[in-house]
């Protein structure tokens, strides 16, 4: 059984598949368009797998799939990238006529000819004769091979020039006399003859300045697009080519991918209003130049999904697609880029818990039954989703590894081993972290554990003692934290906050927990001490609990509870503070064990350090740090460690002690507390 990021099969990808199909087959019947769709997603978000699924989906039309980051070093500019696009689009498609691109091929040949001024007349004569005569395939091929050989021997024709010859000779066989010349003349826009234009264009590309080279590249793209348009608009093409042709660009934020998209957009700008039949879909790990003017804050790119648009504040209502207003099912609609007509951008969202559950269901037949768990697929999905945050790569990696143990080994034991640091075997968390941050400079990565120690990254940036005066790396860390494609956007206290993905934060905290017990900023003790001293209230109590100082965290919450009883603080505020402090990571999270035993041992260690009247609060903190909480918890997305108490046995302890506290609070003031007690009656999955 294989779990390869569940490409094309998750609920998210099925929504995308529906959108993609509507782009490939326009509802209006027109096969032309000008849009460039850019899908953004960090490493591990499933971009490449999704493009592969789209390619398979478009098997009945012409498809080019280019990985810009994987192109050879010899591929430098838009002309080289276009050569690979043309090669793939020209592949045979069953039931469709071959794609002919005569104007592109003629221009390509001209651009490949390298001559000095002394050779210009000879080159012009040879090229002019070839274009004028348009003779049969054999004779035409011989002619162009002869031309290539003679000019290549003088100045050296690059290999990509020779690659255009078969396209040109095949096209010549189907053209009447002068047709190529007329096609080329449409792209000239100057009084010079097409022949002069061809040789001059090639000379400009090879020896001209940046402006001349860009001009040559744009003209070549325009010829290519015009060929596509004419192929689709011909009588035979209109009848048989019912789907648009497709260009998939993976890792389009690579310099070569960005240059190609820029040139393509410029070439289209001067084309017909209704565009051309090429559907362009680009995936990128960061915002390419093409979408830089996008006036959308971090996280608001996700409003291209109706499930996120519903949570968007009123100030972003004008950016929410109208189609969401009456949609019952989730819909997907990329956002327009202001100032860039025909450019649309979207961000891939993580998988939901329900989507992870669908992946877990077939897996359960190969795993031992989890003891005492009802709805095991939902239970396993809750644990996996809490650990991975729904990142497709990490989710698939966890599910794959669950199958690599002895048949009788319990699922909980497997999960703990998968996430335990081992000297010679990377954990799933480490693999996901390397995928997300492997290209970040080592000096910046070395500071990320300090960021992970904070409740939210912005608090780490504000703690001067964590960095030292004049730390030059702080700017780079700040810039990295602003990358919404590497960091998650979570809603906290009515606003959006960028946080480390759960799988990456777990890896960083595990290494911090394994560090030496010293006062250095890069250790668990040193980082949490500095963060504690920089904060007040619930934030300071959070770090007290992370350091194992249960009495100090208890004193804060007990004092706040006294304010509630006196009417100075609302009970809802106390409940939120409790939830916030309970989210503190456990100091021994690198090697999680049985949560019930850890709870009992921690209570015993308290001894007399906590007064009797504060014990219920102390027990709430200890149990809450170890167990699963209801999904309605106000800070459910802040941090969860399901490996201590994966079956939520400690939730009964929490309910008991919450009930004990409620007896001392007036009924009306204690309503939020009663609601919280009721939320622990149900299984948290």
XYZ file of C-alpha atoms in Angstrom:
685
model
C 0.000 0.000 0.000
C 1.467 3.361 -1.063
C 0.706 6.784 0.366
C 2.309 9.270 -2.009
C 0.812 12.510 -0.690
C -2.618 11.180 -1.776
C -2.207 13.122 -5.040
C -5.483 13.909 -6.762
C -7.579 11.876 -4.298
C -7.993 14.069 -1.202
C -11.036 16.289 -0.835
C -8.804 19.293 -1.450
C -7.437 17.885 -4.688
C -10.882 16.841 -5.924
C -12.006 20.454 -5.558
C -8.926 21.508 -7.532
C -9.617 18.840 -10.145
C -13.109 20.256 -10.687
C -11.677 23.750 -11.111
C -8.950 22.490 -13.445
C -11.434 20.667 -15.660
C -13.464 23.863 -16.032
C -10.330 25.684 -17.195
C -9.460 22.981 -19.709
C -12.981 22.895 -21.148
C -14.320 26.453 -21.176
C -18.057 26.610 -20.515
C -18.497 29.247 -23.225
C -17.163 26.896 -25.874
C -14.195 29.172 -26.571
C -10.825 27.470 -26.500
C -8.867 30.676 -26.116
C -7.786 32.567 -23.026
C -5.001 34.733 -21.637
C -4.899 33.817 -17.961
C -1.806 32.603 -16.138
C -2.784 30.718 -12.976
C -0.140 30.568 -10.222
C -0.535 28.012 -7.418
C 1.621 28.797 -4.384
C 2.603 26.282 -1.740
C 5.568 25.594 0.491
C 7.712 22.465 0.193
C 5.639 19.387 0.995
C 2.309 21.051 0.155
C 1.702 18.655 -2.743
C 2.321 21.026 -5.685
C 4.348 18.637 -7.825
C 2.051 15.695 -7.119
C -0.937 17.842 -8.016
C 0.592 18.922 -11.348
C 1.308 15.271 -12.146
C -2.360 14.488 -11.479
C -3.374 17.359 -13.773
C -1.090 16.026 -16.501
C -2.724 12.625 -16.256
C -6.143 14.248 -16.304
C -5.276 16.078 -19.550
C -4.152 12.944 -21.420
C -6.519 13.739 -24.325
C -4.879 16.999 -25.280
C -1.427 18.465 -25.918
C 0.528 18.818 -22.675
C 3.927 20.227 -21.731
C 5.140 19.701 -18.150
C 8.343 21.557 -17.264
C 10.141 21.466 -13.898
C 11.978 24.790 -13.999
C 14.221 23.911 -11.047
C 15.248 20.642 -12.702
C 16.267 22.082 -16.073
C 19.869 21.440 -17.170
C 22.429 24.196 -16.719
C 22.474 24.716 -20.479
C 18.875 25.972 -20.371
C 19.353 29.656 -19.697
C 16.520 31.821 -21.001
C 12.944 31.860 -22.317
C 14.048 30.624 -25.762
C 15.522 27.466 -24.235
C 12.477 26.850 -22.056
C 10.154 27.375 -25.019
C 12.107 24.771 -27.004
C 11.209 22.168 -24.380
C 7.602 23.321 -24.312
C 7.349 22.964 -28.088
C 8.983 19.547 -28.032
C 6.463 18.216 -25.511
C 3.436 19.862 -27.134
C 4.445 18.276 -30.440
C 4.258 14.753 -29.027
C 1.698 12.478 -30.633
C -1.741 12.509 -28.997
C -4.086 9.645 -30.015
C -7.024 10.939 -32.013
C -5.561 14.384 -32.620
C -3.630 15.718 -35.632
C 0.057 16.531 -35.030
C 0.735 20.031 -33.750
C 2.387 22.095 -36.504
C 4.286 25.264 -35.593
C 5.792 26.603 -38.862
C 6.252 30.272 -37.935
C 7.902 29.318 -34.654
C 10.225 26.879 -36.428
C 11.322 29.415 -39.040
C 12.035 32.032 -36.415
C 13.810 29.526 -34.258
C 16.115 28.614 -37.089
C 16.875 32.262 -37.779
C 17.649 32.939 -34.140
C 20.008 29.974 -34.075
C 22.138 31.234 -36.969
C 25.328 32.872 -35.721
C 27.033 35.087 -38.303
C 29.194 38.157 -38.477
C 28.526 41.013 -40.913
C 30.541 39.320 -43.695
C 28.283 36.281 -43.573
C 25.030 38.244 -43.386
C 24.332 38.357 -47.153
C 25.005 34.653 -47.621
C 22.826 33.758 -44.678
C 20.066 36.001 -45.972
C 20.202 34.466 -49.443
C 20.058 30.899 -48.154
C 17.283 31.601 -45.686
C 15.256 33.652 -48.161
C 15.394 30.940 -50.802
C 14.344 28.280 -48.331
C 11.379 30.277 -47.068
C 10.264 31.288 -50.567
C 10.337 27.844 -52.152
C 8.712 25.798 -49.389
C 9.558 22.617 -51.254
C 8.772 19.000 -50.337
C 9.928 17.495 -47.085
C 13.046 15.715 -48.291
C 14.331 18.583 -50.357
C 13.426 21.133 -47.684
C 15.123 19.126 -44.957
C 18.259 18.742 -47.071
C 18.280 22.460 -47.731
C 18.039 23.430 -44.077
C 20.534 20.839 -42.981
C 22.906 22.219 -45.588
C 22.281 25.746 -44.355
C 22.828 24.667 -40.759
C 25.989 22.811 -41.644
C 27.521 25.721 -43.578
C 26.607 28.405 -41.060
C 27.327 26.124 -38.142
C 30.815 25.482 -39.460
C 31.439 29.232 -39.580
C 30.013 30.300 -36.240
C 28.642 27.252 -34.494
C 24.890 26.677 -34.398
C 23.657 25.636 -30.925
C 21.969 22.281 -30.533
C 18.568 23.860 -29.901
C 18.705 25.393 -33.385
C 19.099 21.989 -34.997
C 16.192 20.741 -32.884
C 13.856 23.133 -34.708
C 14.592 21.669 -38.148
C 12.146 18.736 -38.036
C 9.320 21.068 -37.010
C 10.159 23.466 -39.815
C 10.550 20.842 -42.551
C 7.322 19.090 -41.530
C 5.513 22.408 -41.572
C 6.903 23.336 -45.005
C 5.336 20.262 -46.545
C 1.871 21.554 -45.675
C 2.300 25.185 -46.635
C 1.619 26.928 -49.914
C 4.254 29.184 -51.395
C 5.005 32.341 -49.336
C 2.730 31.313 -46.443
C 5.576 31.256 -43.940
C 6.732 34.641 -45.182
C 3.276 36.087 -44.663
C 3.079 34.546 -41.191
C 6.429 36.043 -40.273
C 5.497 39.416 -41.718
C 2.615 39.629 -39.250
C 5.151 39.662 -36.419
C 7.540 42.189 -37.943
C 5.633 45.450 -37.683
C 8.465 47.203 -39.591
C 9.109 48.198 -43.224
C 12.034 45.780 -43.571
C 11.477 42.544 -45.512
C 10.789 39.350 -43.535
C 14.159 38.050 -44.658
C 15.984 41.084 -43.259
C 13.926 40.808 -40.119
C 14.827 37.141 -39.630
C 18.554 37.644 -39.875
C 18.451 40.876 -37.889
C 16.435 39.245 -35.159
C 18.945 36.417 -34.879
C 21.806 38.885 -34.808
C 20.063 40.855 -32.052
C 19.534 37.775 -29.924
C 23.130 36.625 -30.269
C 24.966 39.960 -30.160
C 22.457 42.638 -29.083
C 21.794 44.339 -25.770
C 19.175 43.269 -23.223
C 16.384 45.147 -24.995
C 17.164 43.500 -28.339
C 17.335 40.060 -26.752
C 14.005 40.538 -24.995
C 12.493 41.713 -28.287
C 13.697 38.561 -30.059
C 12.356 36.350 -27.284
C 8.957 38.064 -27.326
C 8.643 37.764 -31.104
C 9.427 34.055 -30.904
C 6.744 33.611 -28.228
C 4.248 35.558 -30.363
C 4.975 33.339 -33.345
C 4.485 30.253 -31.172
C 1.153 31.523 -29.809
C -0.019 32.508 -33.284
C 0.783 29.018 -34.546
C -1.257 27.512 -31.726
C -4.177 29.796 -32.454
C -4.191 28.972 -36.162
C -3.899 25.252 -35.456
C -6.997 25.405 -33.253
C -8.952 27.754 -35.552
C -8.457 25.708 -38.705
C -11.457 23.688 -39.865
C -9.920 20.363 -38.871
C -8.442 21.733 -35.660
C -11.725 23.285 -34.529
C -13.493 19.979 -35.014
C -10.961 17.726 -33.264
C -9.218 19.949 -30.701
C -11.988 20.337 -28.134
C -9.671 20.819 -25.128
C -7.170 23.626 -24.659
C -3.502 22.681 -24.777
C -1.803 22.727 -21.407
C 1.462 24.103 -20.053
C 2.378 23.029 -16.513
C 5.331 24.872 -14.976
C 6.584 23.409 -11.713
C 8.881 25.479 -9.464
C 8.073 28.516 -11.570
C 9.768 30.783 -9.008
C 13.099 29.540 -10.385
C 14.814 32.371 -12.306
C 14.292 30.613 -15.637
C 10.638 29.994 -14.918
C 10.086 33.619 -13.900
C 11.822 34.907 -17.049
C 9.660 32.669 -19.228
C 6.413 33.791 -17.545
C 7.414 37.453 -17.867
C 8.174 37.007 -21.572
C 4.971 35.048 -22.173
C 2.854 37.734 -20.548
C 4.529 40.465 -22.614
C 4.048 38.460 -25.815
C 0.364 37.953 -25.056
C -0.155 41.629 -24.340
C 0.063 42.473 -28.042
C -2.003 39.505 -29.173
C -5.726 39.168 -29.933
C -8.168 40.115 -27.181
C -9.526 36.594 -26.815
C -6.015 35.202 -26.381
C -4.823 31.776 -27.444
C -5.562 28.115 -26.661
C -2.642 27.676 -24.222
C -3.742 27.103 -20.603
C -0.846 28.060 -18.324
C -0.726 26.677 -14.799
C 2.380 27.433 -12.721
C 3.281 26.146 -9.258
C 5.791 27.969 -7.066
C 7.399 27.725 -3.616
C 7.497 31.524 -3.237
C 5.777 34.463 -4.849
C 7.268 34.931 -8.339
C 7.699 38.437 -9.745
C 4.534 37.976 -11.741
C 2.389 38.118 -8.585
C 4.524 40.465 -6.449
C 2.096 43.413 -6.772
C -0.560 41.278 -5.047
C -1.985 43.471 -2.288
C -2.953 40.648 0.064
C -1.424 40.172 3.555
C 0.067 36.884 4.636
C -2.607 34.245 5.006
C -5.257 36.008 2.933
C -4.170 34.124 -0.178
C -6.056 31.220 1.377
C -9.341 33.050 0.809
C -9.283 31.497 -2.646
C -10.879 28.591 -0.734
C -14.474 29.141 0.351
C -13.753 27.473 3.710
C -11.190 30.205 4.463
C -13.153 33.019 2.812
C -15.982 32.457 5.290
C -13.544 33.321 8.112
C -12.199 36.428 6.372
C -12.708 39.711 8.275
C -15.018 42.302 6.739
C -12.055 44.403 5.574
C -11.208 41.659 3.058
C -14.764 41.113 1.827
C -14.010 42.795 -1.503
C -11.399 40.110 -2.229
C -13.733 37.175 -1.582
C -14.980 35.633 -4.871
C -18.724 36.166 -5.386
C -19.266 32.518 -6.254
C -18.853 31.604 -2.575
C -22.001 33.430 -1.535
C -24.391 30.567 -2.335
C -22.030 27.589 -2.469
C -22.782 24.701 -0.115
C -19.663 22.706 -1.000
C -16.156 24.045 -0.877
C -15.178 26.018 -3.937
C -11.848 27.239 -5.251
C -11.287 30.463 -7.179
C -7.823 32.061 -7.596
C -7.522 35.759 -6.770
C -6.833 38.501 -9.297
C -3.492 40.294 -9.052
C -4.092 44.019 -9.009
C -2.341 45.776 -11.840
C -1.621 42.492 -13.632
C -4.561 41.658 -15.909
C -5.068 37.958 -16.643
C -2.813 36.853 -13.773
C -4.498 34.887 -11.002
C -2.937 33.425 -7.895
C -3.960 30.978 -5.170
C -2.396 29.138 -2.253
C -2.726 25.416 -1.600
C -4.320 24.847 1.779
C -3.309 22.005 4.125
C -5.445 18.892 4.419
C -8.348 18.982 6.853
C -8.831 16.427 9.598
C -11.710 14.880 7.638
C -9.452 14.482 4.584
C -6.766 12.824 6.702
C -9.445 10.485 8.070
C -10.253 9.374 4.507
C -6.589 8.429 4.070
C -6.599 6.554 7.375
C -9.640 4.345 6.697
C -7.990 1.873 4.279
C -4.894 1.803 6.499
C -6.766 0.405 9.505
C -7.206 -2.995 7.851
C -3.423 -3.420 8.140
C -3.097 -2.212 11.756
C -4.047 -3.777 15.099
C -7.279 -2.456 16.604
C -6.629 0.446 19.000
C -7.931 -0.697 22.391
C -11.018 1.078 23.672
C -11.273 3.489 20.727
C -14.513 4.100 18.913
C -14.387 5.458 15.366
C -10.704 4.490 14.916
C -10.299 6.316 11.580
C -11.361 9.619 13.176
C -9.139 8.905 16.179
C -6.055 8.197 14.078
C -6.808 11.209 11.881
C -6.958 13.484 14.938
C -3.534 12.313 16.117
C -1.877 12.444 12.686
C -3.397 15.838 11.882
C -2.268 17.300 15.222
C 1.254 16.059 14.522
C 1.510 17.115 10.867
C -0.848 20.076 10.614
C -2.307 18.428 7.514
C 0.830 18.919 5.421
C 0.467 16.361 2.585
C 4.103 15.216 2.614
C 4.271 14.713 6.378
C 0.836 13.071 6.499
C 1.786 10.551 3.838
C 5.143 9.896 5.524
C 3.489 9.106 8.870
C 0.958 6.743 7.299
C 3.659 4.939 5.319
C 5.815 4.416 8.401
C 2.908 3.051 10.432
C 2.975 -0.004 8.156
C 6.678 -0.780 8.723
C 6.382 -2.419 12.162
C 5.644 -5.919 13.402
C 1.988 -6.743 12.963
C 1.209 -6.983 16.683
C 2.866 -3.728 17.769
C 0.177 -1.278 19.040
C -0.525 1.805 16.956
C 0.307 4.166 19.821
C 3.738 2.564 20.258
C 4.354 2.890 16.533
C 3.473 6.577 16.587
C 5.817 7.262 19.497
C 8.693 5.459 17.788
C 8.071 7.311 14.530
C 8.514 10.637 16.320
C 11.296 9.679 18.715
C 14.746 11.026 17.903
C 17.170 8.251 16.978
C 20.906 8.629 16.262
C 20.997 6.934 12.834
C 17.426 7.281 11.586
C 15.721 10.593 10.795
C 12.262 10.997 12.255
C 9.291 12.054 10.148
C 9.495 15.452 11.838
C 13.133 15.832 10.776
C 12.338 14.834 7.175
C 9.525 17.363 6.975
C 11.656 20.064 8.591
C 14.477 19.517 6.090
C 11.990 19.727 3.245
C 10.588 23.002 4.559
C 13.777 24.746 5.676
C 16.631 22.826 4.052
C 17.510 25.738 1.753
C 17.653 28.296 4.587
C 21.201 29.405 5.538
C 22.646 27.312 8.359
C 23.202 30.320 10.621
C 19.514 31.269 10.379
C 18.366 27.698 10.914
C 20.482 27.484 14.048
C 18.301 30.228 15.594
C 14.948 28.631 14.760
C 14.758 26.482 17.946
C 14.540 29.747 19.903
C 11.591 30.757 17.735
C 9.960 27.374 18.386
C 10.212 27.912 22.145
C 7.886 30.917 21.991
C 4.114 30.481 22.073
C 4.008 32.356 18.748
C 7.053 33.429 16.687
C 6.437 37.160 17.043
C 7.050 36.866 20.799
C 10.474 35.397 20.117
C 11.352 38.353 17.887
C 10.377 40.786 20.649
C 12.552 39.096 23.311
C 15.836 41.016 22.999
C 17.596 38.774 25.519
C 17.024 35.832 23.200
C 19.187 37.366 20.461
C 21.711 39.698 22.032
C 22.399 43.262 21.063
C 22.977 44.016 17.414
C 22.392 40.449 16.285
C 22.620 40.664 12.507
C 20.700 37.414 12.070
C 17.533 38.793 13.652
C 16.572 40.561 10.419
C 16.946 37.361 8.412
C 14.928 35.387 10.957
C 12.219 38.070 10.905
C 12.083 37.929 7.120
C 11.826 34.134 7.195
C 8.968 34.205 9.710
C 7.032 36.436 7.300
C 7.027 33.715 4.623
C 3.419 32.502 4.576
C 4.363 29.546 2.362
C 6.701 28.074 4.982
C 4.722 29.133 8.060
C 1.101 28.391 8.902
C -1.533 31.052 9.376
C -3.740 30.427 12.422
C -6.525 32.513 13.875
C -5.836 33.589 17.452
C -7.899 36.057 19.474
C -9.657 37.393 16.387
C -6.541 37.940 14.271
C -4.226 35.963 12.005
C -0.827 34.883 13.316
C 1.998 33.153 11.469
C 3.229 30.059 13.316
C 5.713 27.305 12.647
C 4.066 24.240 11.072
C 3.416 21.697 13.879
C 5.678 19.073 12.307
C 8.617 21.518 12.030
C 8.060 22.966 15.492
C 8.078 19.480 17.001
C 11.453 18.756 15.413
C 12.934 22.031 16.700
C 11.534 21.573 20.208
C 12.821 18.007 20.368
C 16.342 19.181 19.660
C 15.945 22.013 22.145
C 14.763 19.504 24.767
C 17.838 17.359 24.093
C 20.213 20.300 24.565
C 22.416 20.702 27.612
C 20.743 22.053 30.732
C 22.441 25.429 30.772
C 21.542 29.108 30.720
C 22.574 29.576 27.069
C 19.909 31.044 24.775
C 20.077 28.031 22.488
C 18.985 25.563 25.191
C 15.538 24.640 26.502
C 16.201 26.230 29.898
C 17.915 29.318 28.542
C 15.349 30.034 25.825
C 12.306 29.621 28.066
C 13.906 31.666 30.875
C 14.521 34.562 28.497
C 11.049 34.348 27.011
C 9.485 34.137 30.480
C 11.328 37.246 31.637
C 10.219 39.148 28.530
C 6.515 38.374 29.060
C 3.769 38.996 31.591
C 0.529 37.299 32.583
C -0.473 34.163 30.727
C 2.583 34.334 28.463
C 4.968 34.230 31.414
C 2.926 31.399 32.988
C 3.213 29.503 29.689
C 7.007 29.453 29.999
C 6.861 28.634 33.708
C 4.976 25.447 32.793
C 7.393 24.676 29.928
C 10.221 24.862 32.463
C 8.380 22.483 34.785
C 7.585 25.226 37.304
C 3.968 24.186 37.918
C 3.624 26.215 41.163
C 4.465 29.523 39.436
C 2.036 28.874 36.555
C -0.603 27.834 39.100
C -0.222 31.033 41.112
C -1.007 33.152 38.064
C -4.186 31.239 37.173
C -5.316 31.025 40.788
C -4.938 34.788 41.170
C -6.868 35.367 37.953
C -9.627 33.082 39.233
C -9.900 35.174 42.390
C -10.443 38.216 40.159
C -13.253 36.328 38.418
C -14.953 35.593 41.741
C -14.723 39.258 42.666
C -16.199 40.309 39.332
C -13.109 42.044 37.990
C -12.425 39.496 35.207
C -14.843 37.559 33.037
C -14.768 33.774 33.358
C -14.291 33.450 29.590
C -10.965 35.261 29.947
C -9.870 32.815 32.633
C -10.828 29.850 30.431
C -8.797 31.278 27.553
C -5.809 31.854 29.853
C -6.025 28.255 31.089
C -6.116 26.967 27.520
C -3.144 29.160 26.543
C -0.939 28.018 29.425
C -1.874 24.349 28.905
C -0.409 24.621 25.405
C 3.132 24.865 26.805
C 5.306 22.039 25.382
C 6.434 19.380 27.848
C 10.179 19.414 28.691
C 10.429 15.690 27.873
C 8.556 15.750 24.572
C 11.589 14.228 22.831
C 10.718 10.865 24.412
C 6.963 10.797 25.185
C 5.656 7.951 27.330
C 2.425 6.967 29.052
C 0.606 10.200 29.891
C -1.341 8.836 32.848
C 1.823 7.691 34.589
C 3.504 11.013 33.862
C 0.497 12.869 35.284
C 0.502 10.874 38.514
C 4.267 11.284 38.926
C 4.057 15.049 38.327
C 1.271 15.448 40.893
C 3.336 13.500 43.400
C 6.363 15.712 42.731
C 4.342 18.769 43.658
C 4.361 17.705 47.289
C 3.594 20.706 49.437
C 4.842 23.300 46.956
C 1.256 24.160 45.999
C -1.349 25.110 48.657
C -4.344 22.792 48.897
C -6.786 25.396 47.520
C -4.626 25.726 44.364
C -4.295 21.977 43.698
C -7.259 21.778 41.245
C -5.622 24.431 39.060
C -2.242 22.681 39.282
C -3.809 19.366 38.257
C -5.572 21.082 35.348
C -2.238 22.383 34.111
C -0.436 19.049 34.418
C -3.222 17.059 32.738
C -3.837 19.727 30.112
C -0.202 19.735 29.061
C -0.386 15.999 28.358
C -3.788 15.223 26.859
C -5.930 15.914 23.799
C -8.356 18.815 24.044
C -11.723 19.374 22.338
C -11.466 20.800 18.804
C -13.551 23.758 20.043
C -10.741 24.825 22.383
C -9.886 28.479 21.609
C -6.195 27.658 21.105
C -6.525 24.232 19.530
C -4.281 25.313 16.640
C -1.505 26.690 18.856
C 0.114 23.404 19.908
C -0.952 19.837 20.572
C 1.101 16.869 21.724
C -1.097 13.774 21.281
C 1.684 11.242 21.949
C 1.418 11.394 25.756
C -2.288 10.631 26.064
C -3.532 9.721 22.567
C -6.796 8.188 23.809
C -7.576 11.224 26.019
C -7.967 9.304 29.263
C -6.925 12.395 31.223
C -9.873 14.405 29.946
C -11.949 12.973 32.794
C -9.423 14.413 35.267
C -9.815 17.808 33.622
C -13.617 17.632 33.794
C -13.514 16.671 37.484
C -11.256 19.550 38.493
C -13.111 22.078 36.360
C -16.293 20.983 38.078
C -14.600 21.405 41.466
C -13.603 24.976 40.581
C -17.091 25.832 39.313
C -18.609 25.146 42.732
C -16.886 28.250 44.119
C -17.936 30.552 41.252
C -21.369 32.236 41.088
C -23.540 30.483 38.497
C -23.973 33.340 36.044
C -20.285 34.193 36.094
C -19.372 30.537 35.693
C -21.365 29.801 32.528
C -18.243 29.675 30.273
C -16.720 27.221 32.741
C -19.778 24.940 32.552
C -19.609 25.030 28.739
C -15.969 24.022 28.940
C -16.797 21.119 31.259
C -19.398 19.863 28.798
C -16.886 19.995 25.930
C -14.801 17.344 27.722
C -17.741 14.916 27.844
C -17.201 13.955 24.199
C -14.239 12.212 22.645
C -12.037 14.896 21.074
C -12.061 13.200 17.689
